[in-house]
Short mmCIF file of C-alpha atoms and ligand atoms in Angstrom, two decimals:
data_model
loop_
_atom_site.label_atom_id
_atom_site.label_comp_id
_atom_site.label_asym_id
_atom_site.label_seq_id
_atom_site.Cartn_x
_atom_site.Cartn_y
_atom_site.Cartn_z
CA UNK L 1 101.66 79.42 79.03
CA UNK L 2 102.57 80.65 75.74
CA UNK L 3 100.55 83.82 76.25
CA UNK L 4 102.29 84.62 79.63
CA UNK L 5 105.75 84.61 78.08
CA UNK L 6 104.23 87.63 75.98
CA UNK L 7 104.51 89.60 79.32
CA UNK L 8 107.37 90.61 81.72
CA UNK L 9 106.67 91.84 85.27
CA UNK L 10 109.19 94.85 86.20
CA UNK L 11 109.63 96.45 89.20
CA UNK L 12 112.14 98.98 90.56
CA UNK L 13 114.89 97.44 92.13
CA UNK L 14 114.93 97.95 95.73
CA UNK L 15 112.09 97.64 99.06
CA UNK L 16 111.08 94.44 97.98
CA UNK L 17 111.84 93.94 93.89
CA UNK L 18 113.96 90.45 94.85
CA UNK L 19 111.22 88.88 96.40
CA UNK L 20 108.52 90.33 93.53
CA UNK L 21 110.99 89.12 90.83
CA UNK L 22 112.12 85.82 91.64
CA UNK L 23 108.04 85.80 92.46
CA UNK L 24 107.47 86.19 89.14
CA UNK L 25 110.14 83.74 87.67
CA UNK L 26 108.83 80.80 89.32
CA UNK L 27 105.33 82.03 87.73
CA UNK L 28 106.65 81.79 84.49
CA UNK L 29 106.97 85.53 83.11
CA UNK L 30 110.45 87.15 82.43
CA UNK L 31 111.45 89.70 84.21
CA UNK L 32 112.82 93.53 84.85
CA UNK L 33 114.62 95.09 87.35
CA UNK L 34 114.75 98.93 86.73
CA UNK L 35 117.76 100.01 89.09
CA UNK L 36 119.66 103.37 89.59
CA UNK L 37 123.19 103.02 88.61
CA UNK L 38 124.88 101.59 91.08
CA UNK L 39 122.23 99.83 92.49
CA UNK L 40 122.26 96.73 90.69
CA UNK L 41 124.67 94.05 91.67
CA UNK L 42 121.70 92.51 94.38
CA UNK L 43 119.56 91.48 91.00
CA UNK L 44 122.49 90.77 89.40
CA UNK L 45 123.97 88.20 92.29
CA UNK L 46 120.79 86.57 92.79
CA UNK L 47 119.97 85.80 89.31
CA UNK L 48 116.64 87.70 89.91
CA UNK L 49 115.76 90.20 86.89
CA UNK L 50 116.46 88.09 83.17
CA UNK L 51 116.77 92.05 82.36
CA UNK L 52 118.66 95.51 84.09
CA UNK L 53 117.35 98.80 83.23
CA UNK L 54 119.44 101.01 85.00
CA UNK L 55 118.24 104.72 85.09
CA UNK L 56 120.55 108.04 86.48
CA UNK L 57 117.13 109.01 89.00
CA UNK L 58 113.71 108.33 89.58
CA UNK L 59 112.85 110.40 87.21
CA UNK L 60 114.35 109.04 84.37
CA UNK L 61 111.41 106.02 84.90
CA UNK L 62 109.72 108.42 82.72
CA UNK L 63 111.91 108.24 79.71
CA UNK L 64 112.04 104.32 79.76
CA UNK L 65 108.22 104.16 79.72
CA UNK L 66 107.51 103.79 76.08
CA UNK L 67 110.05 100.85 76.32
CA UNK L 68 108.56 98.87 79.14
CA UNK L 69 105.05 99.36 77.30
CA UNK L 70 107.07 98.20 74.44
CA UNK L 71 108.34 94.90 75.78
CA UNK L 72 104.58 94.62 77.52
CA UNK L 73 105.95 95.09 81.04
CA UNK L 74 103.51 95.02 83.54
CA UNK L 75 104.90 97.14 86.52
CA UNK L 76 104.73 96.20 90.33
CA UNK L 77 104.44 99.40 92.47
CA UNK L 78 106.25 99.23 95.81
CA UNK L 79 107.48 101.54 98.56
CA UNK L 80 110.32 103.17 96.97
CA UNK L 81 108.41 104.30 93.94
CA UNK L 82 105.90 106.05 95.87
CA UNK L 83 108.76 107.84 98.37
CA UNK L 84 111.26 108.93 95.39
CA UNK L 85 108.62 110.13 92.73
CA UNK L 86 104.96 111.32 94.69
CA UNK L 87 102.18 110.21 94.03
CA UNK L 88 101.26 112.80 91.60
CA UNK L 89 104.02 111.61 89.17
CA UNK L 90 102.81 107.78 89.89
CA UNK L 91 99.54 108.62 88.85
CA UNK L 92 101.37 110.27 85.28
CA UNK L 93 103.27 106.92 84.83
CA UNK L 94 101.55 104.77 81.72
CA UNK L 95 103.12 101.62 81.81
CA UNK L 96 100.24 98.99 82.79
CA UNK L 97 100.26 98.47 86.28
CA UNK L 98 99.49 96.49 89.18
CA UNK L 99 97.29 97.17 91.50
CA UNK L 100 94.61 100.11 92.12
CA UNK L 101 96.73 104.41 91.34
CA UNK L 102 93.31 105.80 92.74
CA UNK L 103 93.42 104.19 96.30
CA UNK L 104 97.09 105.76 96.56
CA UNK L 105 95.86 108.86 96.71
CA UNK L 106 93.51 107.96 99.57
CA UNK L 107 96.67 106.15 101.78
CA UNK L 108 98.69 109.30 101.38
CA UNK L 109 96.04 112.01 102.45
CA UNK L 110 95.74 111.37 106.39
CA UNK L 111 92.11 112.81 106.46
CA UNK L 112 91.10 110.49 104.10
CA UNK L 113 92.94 107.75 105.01
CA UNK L 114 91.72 108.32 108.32
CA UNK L 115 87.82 108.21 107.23
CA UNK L 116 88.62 105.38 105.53
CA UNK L 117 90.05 103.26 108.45
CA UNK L 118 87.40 104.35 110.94
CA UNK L 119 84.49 103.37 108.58
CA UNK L 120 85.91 100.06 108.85
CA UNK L 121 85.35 99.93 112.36
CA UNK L 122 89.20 99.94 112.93
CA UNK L 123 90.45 101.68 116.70
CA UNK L 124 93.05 104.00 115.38
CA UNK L 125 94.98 106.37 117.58
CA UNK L 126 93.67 109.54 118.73
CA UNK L 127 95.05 112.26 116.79
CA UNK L 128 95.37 116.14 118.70
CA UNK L 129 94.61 118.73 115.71
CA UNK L 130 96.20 121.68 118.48
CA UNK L 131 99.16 121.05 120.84
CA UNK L 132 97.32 122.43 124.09
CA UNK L 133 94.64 119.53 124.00
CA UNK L 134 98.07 116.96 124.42
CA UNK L 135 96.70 115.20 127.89
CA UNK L 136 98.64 111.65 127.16
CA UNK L 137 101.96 110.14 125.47
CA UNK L 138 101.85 111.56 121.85
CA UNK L 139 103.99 110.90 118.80
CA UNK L 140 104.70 113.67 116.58
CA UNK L 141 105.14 112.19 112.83
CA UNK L 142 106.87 114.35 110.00
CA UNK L 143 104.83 114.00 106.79
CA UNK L 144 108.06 113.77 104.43
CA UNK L 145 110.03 111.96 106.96
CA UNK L 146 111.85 109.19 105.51
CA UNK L 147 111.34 106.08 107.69
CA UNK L 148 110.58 107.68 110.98
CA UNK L 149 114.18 110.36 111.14
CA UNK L 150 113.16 113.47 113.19
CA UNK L 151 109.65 111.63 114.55
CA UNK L 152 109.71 112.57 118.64
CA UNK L 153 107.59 111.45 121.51
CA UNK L 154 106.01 114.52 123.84
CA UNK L 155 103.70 114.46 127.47
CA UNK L 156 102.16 117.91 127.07
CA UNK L 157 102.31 121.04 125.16
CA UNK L 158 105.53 122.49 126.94
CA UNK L 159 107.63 119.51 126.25
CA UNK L 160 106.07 119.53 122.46
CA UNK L 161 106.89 123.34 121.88
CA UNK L 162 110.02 122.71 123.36
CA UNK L 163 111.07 119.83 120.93
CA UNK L 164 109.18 121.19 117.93
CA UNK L 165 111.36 124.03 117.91
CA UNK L 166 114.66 121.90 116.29
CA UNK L 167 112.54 121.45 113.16
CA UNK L 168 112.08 123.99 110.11
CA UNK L 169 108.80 125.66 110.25
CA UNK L 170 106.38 124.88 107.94
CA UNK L 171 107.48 121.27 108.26
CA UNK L 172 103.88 119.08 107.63
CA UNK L 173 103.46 117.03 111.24
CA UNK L 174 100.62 114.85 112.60
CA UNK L 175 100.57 114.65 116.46
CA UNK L 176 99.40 110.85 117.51
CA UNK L 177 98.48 109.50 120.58
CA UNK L 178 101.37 107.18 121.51
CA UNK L 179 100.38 103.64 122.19
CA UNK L 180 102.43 101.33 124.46
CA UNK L 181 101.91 97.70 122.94
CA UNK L 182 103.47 95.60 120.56
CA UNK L 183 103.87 96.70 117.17
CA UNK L 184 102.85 94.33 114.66
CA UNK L 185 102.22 94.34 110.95
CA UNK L 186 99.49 92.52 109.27
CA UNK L 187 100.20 91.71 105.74
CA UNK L 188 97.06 90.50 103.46
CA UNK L 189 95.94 90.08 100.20
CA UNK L 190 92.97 90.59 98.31
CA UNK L 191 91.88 89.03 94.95
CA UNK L 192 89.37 91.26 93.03
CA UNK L 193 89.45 87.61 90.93
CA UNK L 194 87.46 85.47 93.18
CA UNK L 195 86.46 87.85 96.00
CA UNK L 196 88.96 86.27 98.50
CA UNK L 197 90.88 88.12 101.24
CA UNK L 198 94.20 86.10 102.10
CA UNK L 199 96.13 86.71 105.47
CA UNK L 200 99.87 86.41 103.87
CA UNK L 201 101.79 86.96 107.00
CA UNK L 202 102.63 89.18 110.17
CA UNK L 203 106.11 90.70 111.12
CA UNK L 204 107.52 93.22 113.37
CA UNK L 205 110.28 95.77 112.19
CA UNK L 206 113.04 96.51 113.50
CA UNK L 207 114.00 100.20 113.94
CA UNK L 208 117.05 102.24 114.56
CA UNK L 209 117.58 103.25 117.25
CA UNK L 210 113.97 102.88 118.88
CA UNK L 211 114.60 98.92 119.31
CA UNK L 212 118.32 99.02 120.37
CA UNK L 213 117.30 101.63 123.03
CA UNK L 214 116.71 98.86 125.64
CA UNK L 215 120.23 97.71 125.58
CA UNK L 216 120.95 101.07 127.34
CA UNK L 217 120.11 100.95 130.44
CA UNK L 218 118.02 103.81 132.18
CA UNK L 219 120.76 104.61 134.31
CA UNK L 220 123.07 104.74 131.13
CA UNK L 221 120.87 106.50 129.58
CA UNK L 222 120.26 109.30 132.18
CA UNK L 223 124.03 109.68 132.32
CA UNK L 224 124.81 109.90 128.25
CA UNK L 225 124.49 112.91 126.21
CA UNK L 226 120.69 112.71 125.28
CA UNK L 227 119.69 110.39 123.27
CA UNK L 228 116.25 110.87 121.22
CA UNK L 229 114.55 107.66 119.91
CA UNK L 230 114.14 107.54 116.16
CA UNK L 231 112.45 104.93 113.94
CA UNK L 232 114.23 104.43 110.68
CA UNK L 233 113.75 101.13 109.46
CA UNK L 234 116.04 98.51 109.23
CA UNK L 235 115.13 95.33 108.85
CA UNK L 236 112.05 92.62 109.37
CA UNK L 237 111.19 90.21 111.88
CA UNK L 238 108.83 87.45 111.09
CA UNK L 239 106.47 86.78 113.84
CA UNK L 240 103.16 84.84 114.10
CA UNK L 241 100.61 86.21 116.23
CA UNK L 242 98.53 84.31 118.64
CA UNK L 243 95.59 82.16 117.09
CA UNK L 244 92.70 83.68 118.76
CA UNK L 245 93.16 87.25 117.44
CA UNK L 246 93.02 85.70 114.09
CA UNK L 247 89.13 86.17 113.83
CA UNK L 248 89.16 89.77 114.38
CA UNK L 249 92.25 89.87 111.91
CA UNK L 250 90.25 89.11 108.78
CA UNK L 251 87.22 90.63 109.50
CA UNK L 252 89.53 93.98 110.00
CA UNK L 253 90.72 93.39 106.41
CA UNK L 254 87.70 92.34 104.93
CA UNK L 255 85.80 95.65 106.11
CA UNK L 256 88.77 97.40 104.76
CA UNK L 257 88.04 96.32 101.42
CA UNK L 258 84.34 96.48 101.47
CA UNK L 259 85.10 100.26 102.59
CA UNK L 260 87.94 101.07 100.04
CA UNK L 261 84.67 100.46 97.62
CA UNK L 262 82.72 103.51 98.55
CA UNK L 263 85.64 105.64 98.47
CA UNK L 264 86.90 104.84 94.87
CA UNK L 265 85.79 103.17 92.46
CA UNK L 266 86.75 99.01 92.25
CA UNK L 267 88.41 99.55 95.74
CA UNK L 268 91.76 98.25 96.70
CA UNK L 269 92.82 94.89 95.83
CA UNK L 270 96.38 92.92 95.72
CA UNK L 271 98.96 93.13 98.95
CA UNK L 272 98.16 95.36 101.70
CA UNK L 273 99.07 96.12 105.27
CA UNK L 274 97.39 97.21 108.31
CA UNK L 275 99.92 98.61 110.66
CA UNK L 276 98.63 98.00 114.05
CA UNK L 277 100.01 98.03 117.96
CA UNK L 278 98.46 95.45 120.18
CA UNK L 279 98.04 96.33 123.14
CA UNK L 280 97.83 94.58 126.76
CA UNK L 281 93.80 94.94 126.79
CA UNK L 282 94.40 93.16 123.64
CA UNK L 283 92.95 95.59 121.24
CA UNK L 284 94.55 96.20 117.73
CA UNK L 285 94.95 99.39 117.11
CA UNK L 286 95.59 100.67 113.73
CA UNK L 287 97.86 103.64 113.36
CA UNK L 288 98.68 103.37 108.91
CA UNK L 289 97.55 101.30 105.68
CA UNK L 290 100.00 100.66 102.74
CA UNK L 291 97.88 99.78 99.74
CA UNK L 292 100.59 97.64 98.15
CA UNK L 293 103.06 95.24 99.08
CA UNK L 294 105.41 95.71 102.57
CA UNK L 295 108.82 94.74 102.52
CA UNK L 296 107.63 92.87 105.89
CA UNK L 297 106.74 90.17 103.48
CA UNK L 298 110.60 89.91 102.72
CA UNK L 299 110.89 87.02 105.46
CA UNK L 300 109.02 85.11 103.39
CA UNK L 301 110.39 84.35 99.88
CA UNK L 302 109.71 80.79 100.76
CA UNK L 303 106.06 81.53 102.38
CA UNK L 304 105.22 82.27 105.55
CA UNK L 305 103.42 79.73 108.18
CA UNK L 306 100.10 81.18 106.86
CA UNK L 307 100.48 80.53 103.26
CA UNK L 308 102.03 77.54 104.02
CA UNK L 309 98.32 76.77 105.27
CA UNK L 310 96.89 77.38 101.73
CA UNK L 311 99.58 76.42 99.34
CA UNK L 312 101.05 73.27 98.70
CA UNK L 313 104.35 75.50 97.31
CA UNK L 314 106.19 78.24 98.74
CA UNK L 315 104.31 81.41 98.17
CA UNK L 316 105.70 84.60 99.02
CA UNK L 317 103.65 87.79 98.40
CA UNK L 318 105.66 88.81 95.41
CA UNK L 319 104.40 85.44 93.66
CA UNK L 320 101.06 85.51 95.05
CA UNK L 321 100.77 89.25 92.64
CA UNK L 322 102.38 87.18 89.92
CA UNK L 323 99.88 84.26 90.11
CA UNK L 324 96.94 86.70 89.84
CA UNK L 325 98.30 88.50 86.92
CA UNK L 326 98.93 84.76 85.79
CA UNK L 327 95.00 84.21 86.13
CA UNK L 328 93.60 87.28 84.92
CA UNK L 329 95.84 86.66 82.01
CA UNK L 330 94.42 83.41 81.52
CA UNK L 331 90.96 84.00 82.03
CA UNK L 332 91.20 87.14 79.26
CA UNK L 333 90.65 89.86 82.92
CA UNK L 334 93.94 91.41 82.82
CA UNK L 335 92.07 94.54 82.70
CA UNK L 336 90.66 93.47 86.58
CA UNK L 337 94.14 93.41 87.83
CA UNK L 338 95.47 96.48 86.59
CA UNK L 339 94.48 100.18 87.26
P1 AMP J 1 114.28 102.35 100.05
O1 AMP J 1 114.15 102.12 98.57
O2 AMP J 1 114.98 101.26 100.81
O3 AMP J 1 114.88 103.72 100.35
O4 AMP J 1 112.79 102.34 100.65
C1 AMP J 1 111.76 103.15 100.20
C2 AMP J 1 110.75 103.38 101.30
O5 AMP J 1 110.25 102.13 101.79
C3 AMP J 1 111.34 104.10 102.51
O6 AMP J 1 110.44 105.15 102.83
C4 AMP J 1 111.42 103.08 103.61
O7 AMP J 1 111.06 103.63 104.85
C5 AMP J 1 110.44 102.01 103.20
N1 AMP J 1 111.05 100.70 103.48
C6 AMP J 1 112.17 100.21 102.88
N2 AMP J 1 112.50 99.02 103.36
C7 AMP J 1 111.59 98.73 104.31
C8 AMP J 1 111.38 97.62 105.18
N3 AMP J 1 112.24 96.59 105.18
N4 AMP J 1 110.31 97.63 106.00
C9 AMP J 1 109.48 98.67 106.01
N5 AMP J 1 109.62 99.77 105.22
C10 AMP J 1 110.64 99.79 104.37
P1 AMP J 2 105.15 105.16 110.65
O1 AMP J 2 106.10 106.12 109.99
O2 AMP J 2 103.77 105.72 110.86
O3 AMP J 2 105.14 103.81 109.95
O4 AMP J 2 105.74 104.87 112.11
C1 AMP J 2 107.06 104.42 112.33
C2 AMP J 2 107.16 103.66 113.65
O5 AMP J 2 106.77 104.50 114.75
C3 AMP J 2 106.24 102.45 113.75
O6 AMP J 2 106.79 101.31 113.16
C4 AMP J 2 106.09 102.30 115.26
O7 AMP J 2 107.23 101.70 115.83
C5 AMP J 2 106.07 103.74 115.74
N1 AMP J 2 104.71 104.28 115.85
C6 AMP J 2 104.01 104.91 114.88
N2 AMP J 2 102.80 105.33 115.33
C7 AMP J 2 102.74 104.95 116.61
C8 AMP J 2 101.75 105.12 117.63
N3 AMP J 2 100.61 105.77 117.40
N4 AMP J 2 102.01 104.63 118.86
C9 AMP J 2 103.19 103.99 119.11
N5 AMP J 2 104.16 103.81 118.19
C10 AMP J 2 103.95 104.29 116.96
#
């Protein structure tokens, strides 16, 4: 135990930093919240981070470095660090950290990404490179969209020239087919520590205005000013998923590992998420990755029905990272955990 206390886990406060911090409490380590000013009373009022290091912007993470390295601060990487800085700057950042930079680089380029998936055997949507070849529902994504703003759904290529035209030009798109199903979010875990893939959890998020749009009805809807679906995130819904699509669940994430191997080397490893729509045929389809921890795992501070399986204790995501830094610290493979 003695040698854990030499560590702290730190994380930037916001996405999912209560849930990672109070993770890594209960795991023993001490523990960092690195919040822009302002932004700190949450870690404060929960009695989450045993230290605030409050920063003017994102960039400033870059000044405080040699002092996390300092106090041996072993960083969690979520969401919020990969939206406000790039991954470019991520990959600059020294202070030890959790989790594979290389793969990031992979879940952020779409062709790559897209490789990736599809090697695994995963359906994913079909994706129209030009605008006349639109023959079904499509959803046109904005690359630097920031939770879904701006994202529209066209039939053809009239109706997407037509709605294309209130963006700026230049703007970096992908044009998806649209799939009508249940969006669901599968949230897993993989230890490069014993070779074991972990199913932490499912949940479905809830998005403004896309999921409020029902409580309009068509009628209303015909006879208000227009009203565009959008799909900015606002919360999480925990949700388990019926038992007999868990077979094809882990095999999905364990080919998504064994493939993450041949595109970089050690693979991924830690929390990840396949997001996926099922559909009435019930096929998963698999439209994104995130090669780190969701805040869909946020329902689960206490654990979620799954881990609740394994563990005899509450184990959220956020402590599930902690515990395998815990072990790799024991066992003298820190160096396993952190890339
Ligand atoms: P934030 O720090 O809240 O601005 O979040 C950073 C990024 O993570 C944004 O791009 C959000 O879209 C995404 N994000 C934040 N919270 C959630 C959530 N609860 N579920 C899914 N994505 C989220
Ligand atoms: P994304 O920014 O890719 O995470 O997508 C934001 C939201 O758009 C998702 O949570 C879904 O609700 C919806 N969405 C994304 N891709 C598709 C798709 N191919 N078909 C249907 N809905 C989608």
């Amino acid at each position: 135990m003695a040698l854990i206390k030499n560590y702290k886990i730190a994380t930037i406060g916001s996405h999912s930093a209560l849930q990672i911090l109070k993770g890594a409490q209960d795991e023993g380590f001490s523990t960092i919240a690195i919040c822009l000013k302002g932004r700190e009373r949450p870690y404060k009022l929960f009695n989450v981070a045993d230290e605030i290091v409050t920063i003017k912007d994102y960039n400033e993470l870059f000044k405080v470095q040699d002092k996390l390295i300092k106090k041996k601060a072993i960083f969690i990487p979520h969401a919020s660090l990969i939206a406000y800085l790039g991954v470019e700057k991520v990959e600059g950042f020294r202070v030890p950290y959790f989790g594979n930079k290389n793969i990031l680089r992979f879940e952020s380029d779409r062709r790559i990404e897209r490789k990736w998936l599809k090697n695994a055997g995963l359906k994913l949507p079909r994706i129209f490179e030009d605008p006349k070849d639109i023959d079904r529902a499509v959803i046109v994504k904005f690359h630097g969209a920031k939770g879904g703003k701006g994202y529209f759904l066209a039939k053809n290529e009239r109706d997407f020239k037509q709605k294309i035209k209130s963006h700026p030009k230049g703007e970096d798109y992908v044009i998806q087919e649209y799939i009508v199903g249940v969006p669901m979010f599968i949230h897993y875990f993989y230890s490069p520590l014993n070779n074991e893939l972990e199913i932490m959890g499912f949940d479905i998020r809830y998005e403004s205005n896309v999921d409020s749009l029902g409580r309009v009805s068509a009628r209303d809807q015909m006879a208000l000013p227009k009203i565009d679906p959008s799909y900015v995130i606002v919360g999480n819904i925990p949700v388990v998923i019926r038992e007999s699509f868990l077979p094809r669940i882990i095999d999905m994430g364990e080919r998504v590992i064994k493939e993450s191997r041949k595109i970089t080397k050690n693979g991924l490893w830690g929390p990840f998420c396949l997001e996926a729509i099922l559909t009435p045929n019930e096929e998963i389809r698999v439209f994104e990755i995130s090669a780190r921890i969701v805040a869909g795992t946020n329902p689960y501070v206490e654990g979620s029905p799954y881990t609740a399986l394994k563990y005899n204790e509450p184990m959220s995501t956020g402590r599930r990272i902690a515990r395998e830094i815990k072990i790799a610290i024991k066992k003298g493979k820190l160096g396993k955990v952190l890339g």
